[in-house]
mmCIF file of C-alpha atoms in Angstrom:
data_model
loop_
_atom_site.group_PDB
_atom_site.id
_atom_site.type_symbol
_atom_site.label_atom_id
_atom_site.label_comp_id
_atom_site.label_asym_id
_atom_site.label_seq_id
_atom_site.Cartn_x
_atom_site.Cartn_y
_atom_site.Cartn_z
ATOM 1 C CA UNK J 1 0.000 0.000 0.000
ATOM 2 C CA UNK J 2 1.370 3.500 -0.861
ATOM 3 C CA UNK J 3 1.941 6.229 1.457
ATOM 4 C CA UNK J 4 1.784 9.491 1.335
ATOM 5 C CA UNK J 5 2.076 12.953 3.194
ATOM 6 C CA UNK J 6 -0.423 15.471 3.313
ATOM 7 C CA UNK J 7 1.522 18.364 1.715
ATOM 8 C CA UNK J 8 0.544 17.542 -1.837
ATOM 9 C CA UNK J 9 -2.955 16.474 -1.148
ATOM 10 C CA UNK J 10 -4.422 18.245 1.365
ATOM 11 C CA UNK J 11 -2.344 21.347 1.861
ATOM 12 C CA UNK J 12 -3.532 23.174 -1.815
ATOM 13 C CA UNK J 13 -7.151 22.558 -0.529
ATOM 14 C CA UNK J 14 -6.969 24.285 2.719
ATOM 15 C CA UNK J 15 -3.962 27.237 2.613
ATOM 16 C CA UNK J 16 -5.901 29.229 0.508
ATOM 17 C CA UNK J 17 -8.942 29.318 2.316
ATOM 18 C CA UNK J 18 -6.955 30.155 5.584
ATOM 19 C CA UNK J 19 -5.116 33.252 4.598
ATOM 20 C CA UNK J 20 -2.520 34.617 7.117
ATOM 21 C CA UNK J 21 -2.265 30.226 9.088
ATOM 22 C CA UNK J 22 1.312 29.156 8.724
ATOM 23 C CA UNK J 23 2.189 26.076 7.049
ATOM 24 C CA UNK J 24 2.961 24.534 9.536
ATOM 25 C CA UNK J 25 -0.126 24.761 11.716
ATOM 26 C CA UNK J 26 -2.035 23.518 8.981
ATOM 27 C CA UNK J 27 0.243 20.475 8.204
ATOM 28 C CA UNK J 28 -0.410 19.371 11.772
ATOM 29 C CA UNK J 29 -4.213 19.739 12.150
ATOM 30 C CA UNK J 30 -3.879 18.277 8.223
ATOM 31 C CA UNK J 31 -2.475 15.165 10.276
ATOM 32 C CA UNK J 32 -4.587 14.859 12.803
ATOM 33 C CA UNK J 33 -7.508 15.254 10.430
ATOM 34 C CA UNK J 34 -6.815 12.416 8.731
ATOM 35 C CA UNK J 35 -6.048 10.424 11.729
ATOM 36 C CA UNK J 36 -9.309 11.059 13.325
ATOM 37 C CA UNK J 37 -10.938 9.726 10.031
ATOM 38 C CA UNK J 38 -8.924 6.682 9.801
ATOM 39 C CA UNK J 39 -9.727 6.304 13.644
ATOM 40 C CA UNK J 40 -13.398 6.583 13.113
ATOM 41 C CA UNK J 41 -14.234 4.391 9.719
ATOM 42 C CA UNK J 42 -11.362 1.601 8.901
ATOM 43 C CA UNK J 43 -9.966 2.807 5.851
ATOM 44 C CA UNK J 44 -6.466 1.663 6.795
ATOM 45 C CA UNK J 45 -6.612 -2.383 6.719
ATOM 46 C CA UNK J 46 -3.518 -5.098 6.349
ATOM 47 C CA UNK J 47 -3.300 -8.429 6.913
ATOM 48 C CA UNK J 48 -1.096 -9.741 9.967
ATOM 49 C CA UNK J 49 0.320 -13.551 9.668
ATOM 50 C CA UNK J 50 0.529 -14.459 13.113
ATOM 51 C CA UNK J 51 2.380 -17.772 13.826
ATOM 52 C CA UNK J 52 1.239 -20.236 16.562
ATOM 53 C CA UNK J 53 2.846 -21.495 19.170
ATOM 54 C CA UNK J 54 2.079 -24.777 20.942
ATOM 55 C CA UNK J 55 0.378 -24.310 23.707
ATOM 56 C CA UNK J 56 0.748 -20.723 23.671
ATOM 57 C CA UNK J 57 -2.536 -18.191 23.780
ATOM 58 C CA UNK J 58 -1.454 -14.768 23.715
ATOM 59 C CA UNK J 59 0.443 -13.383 20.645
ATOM 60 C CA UNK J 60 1.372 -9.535 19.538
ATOM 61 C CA UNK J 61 0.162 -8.163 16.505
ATOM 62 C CA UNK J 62 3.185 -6.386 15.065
ATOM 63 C CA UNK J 63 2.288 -3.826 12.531
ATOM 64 C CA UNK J 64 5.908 -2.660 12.206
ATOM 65 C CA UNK J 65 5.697 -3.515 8.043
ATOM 66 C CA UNK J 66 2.955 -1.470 7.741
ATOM 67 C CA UNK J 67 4.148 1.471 9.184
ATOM 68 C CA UNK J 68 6.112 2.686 12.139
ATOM 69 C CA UNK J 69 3.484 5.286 13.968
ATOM 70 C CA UNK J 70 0.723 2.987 13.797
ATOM 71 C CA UNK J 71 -1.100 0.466 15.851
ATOM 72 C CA UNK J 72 -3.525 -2.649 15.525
ATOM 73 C CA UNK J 73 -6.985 -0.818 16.456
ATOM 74 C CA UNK J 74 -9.206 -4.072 15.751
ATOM 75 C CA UNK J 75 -9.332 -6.937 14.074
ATOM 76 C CA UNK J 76 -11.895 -7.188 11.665
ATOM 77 C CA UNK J 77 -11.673 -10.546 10.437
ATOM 78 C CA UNK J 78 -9.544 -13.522 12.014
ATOM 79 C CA UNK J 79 -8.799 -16.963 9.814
ATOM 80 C CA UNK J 80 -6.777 -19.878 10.216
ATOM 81 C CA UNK J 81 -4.191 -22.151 8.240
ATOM 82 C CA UNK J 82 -7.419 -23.508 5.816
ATOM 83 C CA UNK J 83 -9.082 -20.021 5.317
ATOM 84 C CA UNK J 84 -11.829 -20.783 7.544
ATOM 85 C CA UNK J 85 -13.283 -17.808 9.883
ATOM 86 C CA UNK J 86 -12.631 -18.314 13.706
ATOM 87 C CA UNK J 87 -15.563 -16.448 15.258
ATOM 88 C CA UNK J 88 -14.950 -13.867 18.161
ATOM 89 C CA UNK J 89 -16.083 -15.781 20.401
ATOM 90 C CA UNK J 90 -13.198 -17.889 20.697
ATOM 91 C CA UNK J 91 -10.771 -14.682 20.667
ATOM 92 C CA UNK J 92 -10.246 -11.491 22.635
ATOM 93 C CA UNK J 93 -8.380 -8.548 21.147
ATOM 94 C CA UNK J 94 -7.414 -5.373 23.410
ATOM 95 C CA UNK J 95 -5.637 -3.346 21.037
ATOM 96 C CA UNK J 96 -2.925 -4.826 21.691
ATOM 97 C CA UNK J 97 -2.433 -8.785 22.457
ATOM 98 C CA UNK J 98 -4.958 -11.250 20.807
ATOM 99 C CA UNK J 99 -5.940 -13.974 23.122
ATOM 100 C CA UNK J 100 -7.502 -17.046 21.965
ATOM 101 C CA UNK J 101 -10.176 -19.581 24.442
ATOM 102 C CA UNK J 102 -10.568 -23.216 24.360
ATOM 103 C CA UNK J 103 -9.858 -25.109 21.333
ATOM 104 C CA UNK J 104 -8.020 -22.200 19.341
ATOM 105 C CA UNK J 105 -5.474 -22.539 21.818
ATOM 106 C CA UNK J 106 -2.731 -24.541 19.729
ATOM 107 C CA UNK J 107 -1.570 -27.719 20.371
ATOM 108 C CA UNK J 108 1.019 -30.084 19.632
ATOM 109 C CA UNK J 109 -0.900 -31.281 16.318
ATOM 110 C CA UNK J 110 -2.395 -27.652 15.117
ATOM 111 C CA UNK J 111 0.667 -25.222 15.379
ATOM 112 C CA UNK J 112 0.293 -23.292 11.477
ATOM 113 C CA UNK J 113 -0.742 -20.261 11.552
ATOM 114 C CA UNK J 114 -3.519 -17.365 11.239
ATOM 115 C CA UNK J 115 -4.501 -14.500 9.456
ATOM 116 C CA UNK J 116 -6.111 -11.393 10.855
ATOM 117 C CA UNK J 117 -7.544 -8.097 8.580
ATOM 118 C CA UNK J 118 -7.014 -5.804 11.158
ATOM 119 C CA UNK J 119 -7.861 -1.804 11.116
ATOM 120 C CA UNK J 120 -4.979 0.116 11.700
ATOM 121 C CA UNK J 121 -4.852 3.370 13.284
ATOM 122 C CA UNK J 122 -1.649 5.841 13.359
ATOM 123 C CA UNK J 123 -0.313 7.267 16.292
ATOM 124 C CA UNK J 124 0.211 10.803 16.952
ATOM 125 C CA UNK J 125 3.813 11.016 15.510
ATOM 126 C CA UNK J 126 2.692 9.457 12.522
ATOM 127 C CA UNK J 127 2.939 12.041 9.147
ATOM 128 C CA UNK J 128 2.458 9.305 6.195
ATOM 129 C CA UNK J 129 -0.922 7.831 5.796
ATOM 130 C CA UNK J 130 -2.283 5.164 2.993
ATOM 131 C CA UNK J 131 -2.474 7.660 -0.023
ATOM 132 C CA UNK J 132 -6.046 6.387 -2.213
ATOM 133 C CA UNK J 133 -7.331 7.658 1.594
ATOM 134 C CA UNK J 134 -5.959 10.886 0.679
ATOM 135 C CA UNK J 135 -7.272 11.114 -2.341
ATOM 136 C CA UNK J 136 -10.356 9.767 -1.996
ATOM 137 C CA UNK J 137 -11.263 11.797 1.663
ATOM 138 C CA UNK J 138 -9.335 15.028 0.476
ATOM 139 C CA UNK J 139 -12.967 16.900 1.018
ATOM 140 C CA UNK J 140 -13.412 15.372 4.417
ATOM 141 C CA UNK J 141 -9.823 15.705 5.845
ATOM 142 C CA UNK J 142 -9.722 19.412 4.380
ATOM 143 C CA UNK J 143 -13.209 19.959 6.089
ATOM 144 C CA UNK J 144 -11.906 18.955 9.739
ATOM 145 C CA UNK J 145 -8.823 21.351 8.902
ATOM 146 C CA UNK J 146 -11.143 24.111 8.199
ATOM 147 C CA UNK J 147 -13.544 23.077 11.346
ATOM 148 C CA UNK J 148 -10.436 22.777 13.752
ATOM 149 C CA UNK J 149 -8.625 26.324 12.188
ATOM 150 C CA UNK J 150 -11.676 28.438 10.596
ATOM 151 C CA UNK J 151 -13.170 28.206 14.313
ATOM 152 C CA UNK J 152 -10.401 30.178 15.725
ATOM 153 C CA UNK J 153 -11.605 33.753 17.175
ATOM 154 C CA UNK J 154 -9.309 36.216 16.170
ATOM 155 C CA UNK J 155 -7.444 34.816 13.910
ATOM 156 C CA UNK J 156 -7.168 36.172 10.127
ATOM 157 C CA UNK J 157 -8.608 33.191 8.815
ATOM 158 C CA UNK J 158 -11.299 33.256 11.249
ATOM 159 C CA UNK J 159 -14.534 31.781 9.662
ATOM 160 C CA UNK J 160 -17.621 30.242 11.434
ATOM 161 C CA UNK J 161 -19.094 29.613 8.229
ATOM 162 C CA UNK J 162 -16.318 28.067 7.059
ATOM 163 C CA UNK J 163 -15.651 25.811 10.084
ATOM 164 C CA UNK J 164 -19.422 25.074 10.651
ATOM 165 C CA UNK J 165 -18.987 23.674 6.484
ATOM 166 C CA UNK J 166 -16.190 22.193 7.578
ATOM 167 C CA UNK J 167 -17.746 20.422 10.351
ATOM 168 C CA UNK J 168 -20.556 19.255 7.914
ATOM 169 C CA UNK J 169 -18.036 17.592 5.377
ATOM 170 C CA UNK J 170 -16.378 15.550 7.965
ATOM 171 C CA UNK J 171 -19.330 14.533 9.396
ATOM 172 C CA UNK J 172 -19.969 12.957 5.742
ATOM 173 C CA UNK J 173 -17.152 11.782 4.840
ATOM 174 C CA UNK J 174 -17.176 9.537 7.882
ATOM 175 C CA UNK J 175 -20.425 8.378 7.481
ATOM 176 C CA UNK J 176 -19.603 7.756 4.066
ATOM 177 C CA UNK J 177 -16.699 5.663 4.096
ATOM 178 C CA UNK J 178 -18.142 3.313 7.410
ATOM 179 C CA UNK J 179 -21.436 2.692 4.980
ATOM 180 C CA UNK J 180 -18.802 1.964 1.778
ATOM 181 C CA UNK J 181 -16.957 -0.548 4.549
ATOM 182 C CA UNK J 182 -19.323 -1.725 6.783
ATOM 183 C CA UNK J 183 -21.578 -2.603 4.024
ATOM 184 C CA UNK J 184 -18.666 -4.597 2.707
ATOM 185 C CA UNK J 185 -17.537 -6.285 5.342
ATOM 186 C CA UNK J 186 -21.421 -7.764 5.613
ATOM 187 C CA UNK J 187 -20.937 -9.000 2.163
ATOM 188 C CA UNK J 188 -18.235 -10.633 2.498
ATOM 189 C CA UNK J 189 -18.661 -12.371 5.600
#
């Protein structure tokens, strides 16, 4: 999956609208816009081989590969060695070691291994996110730029209709891309 930055996506959206805001402060709220989408609706899936141990029930889900400032948020979908769905039931996932109950626990004859689709979320250090999320939520990450900045009393670029609009497109965009997945992710399983 390609990464990207914001600077050539989201920045020639939003610094013309907030005359006078310095770079800068708009590359970080550009950031932690699209964080707080890709925290809200999955948008930023990868699959995680995790290989059993015998009698061993807790693993770590290391996301590393994917990217550095990131973390497993969820797993949305957990299979074995054969392809076959293992239900939640017989797992537990806190964020941050998946736990398996009962007869997922492996034993001396069932050591391969599994795969989990998991949702990953960056961290707040992180500054490269997938880049068809970008491009694709450019309206949406732009809009909680212009909600988080354009609110500002005071400021040159202060705008409530521009924030409020702002605020609106977000709000959309979310809803938008959890429909597009969620509606998926009942399709396929």
């Amino acid at each position: 999956m390609a990464l990207a930055t914001v600077d050539s996506l989201i920045l020639p959206l939003t610094l013309p609208q907030l005359r006078g805001a310095a770079d800068a402060i708009v590359r970080q709220q550009a950031r932690l816009a699209a964080a707080s989408l890709l925290r809200q609706a999955p948008l930023w899936q990868a699959e995680i081989s995790i290989n059993a141990v015998e009698d061993q029930a807790e693993y770590t889900l290391d996301v590393s590969g994917v990217s550095a400032n990131a973390f497993a948020s969820d797993i949305l979908k957990l299979s074995d060695a054969d392809g076959a769905e293992i239900s939640p039931w017989h797992y537990t996932f806190d964020g941050y070691t998946l736990s398996f109950r009962g007869s997922h626990v492996p034993t001396e004859n069932k050591t391969a291994a599994w795969l989990a689709q998991v949702h990953i979320v960056p961290n707040p250090a992180c500054t490269e996110f997938p880049q068809h999320v970008l491009k694709e939520y450019s309206g949406a990450i732009a809009g909680r730029v212009f909600e988080a900045l354009a609110g500002q009393r005071g400021k040159p670029w202060y705008s409530p209709e521009l924030a409020a609009q702002g605020y609106r497109e977000f709000r959309r965009g979310v809803g938008e891309a959890r429909r597009r997945l969620f509606g998926e992710l009942n399709i396929r399983g």
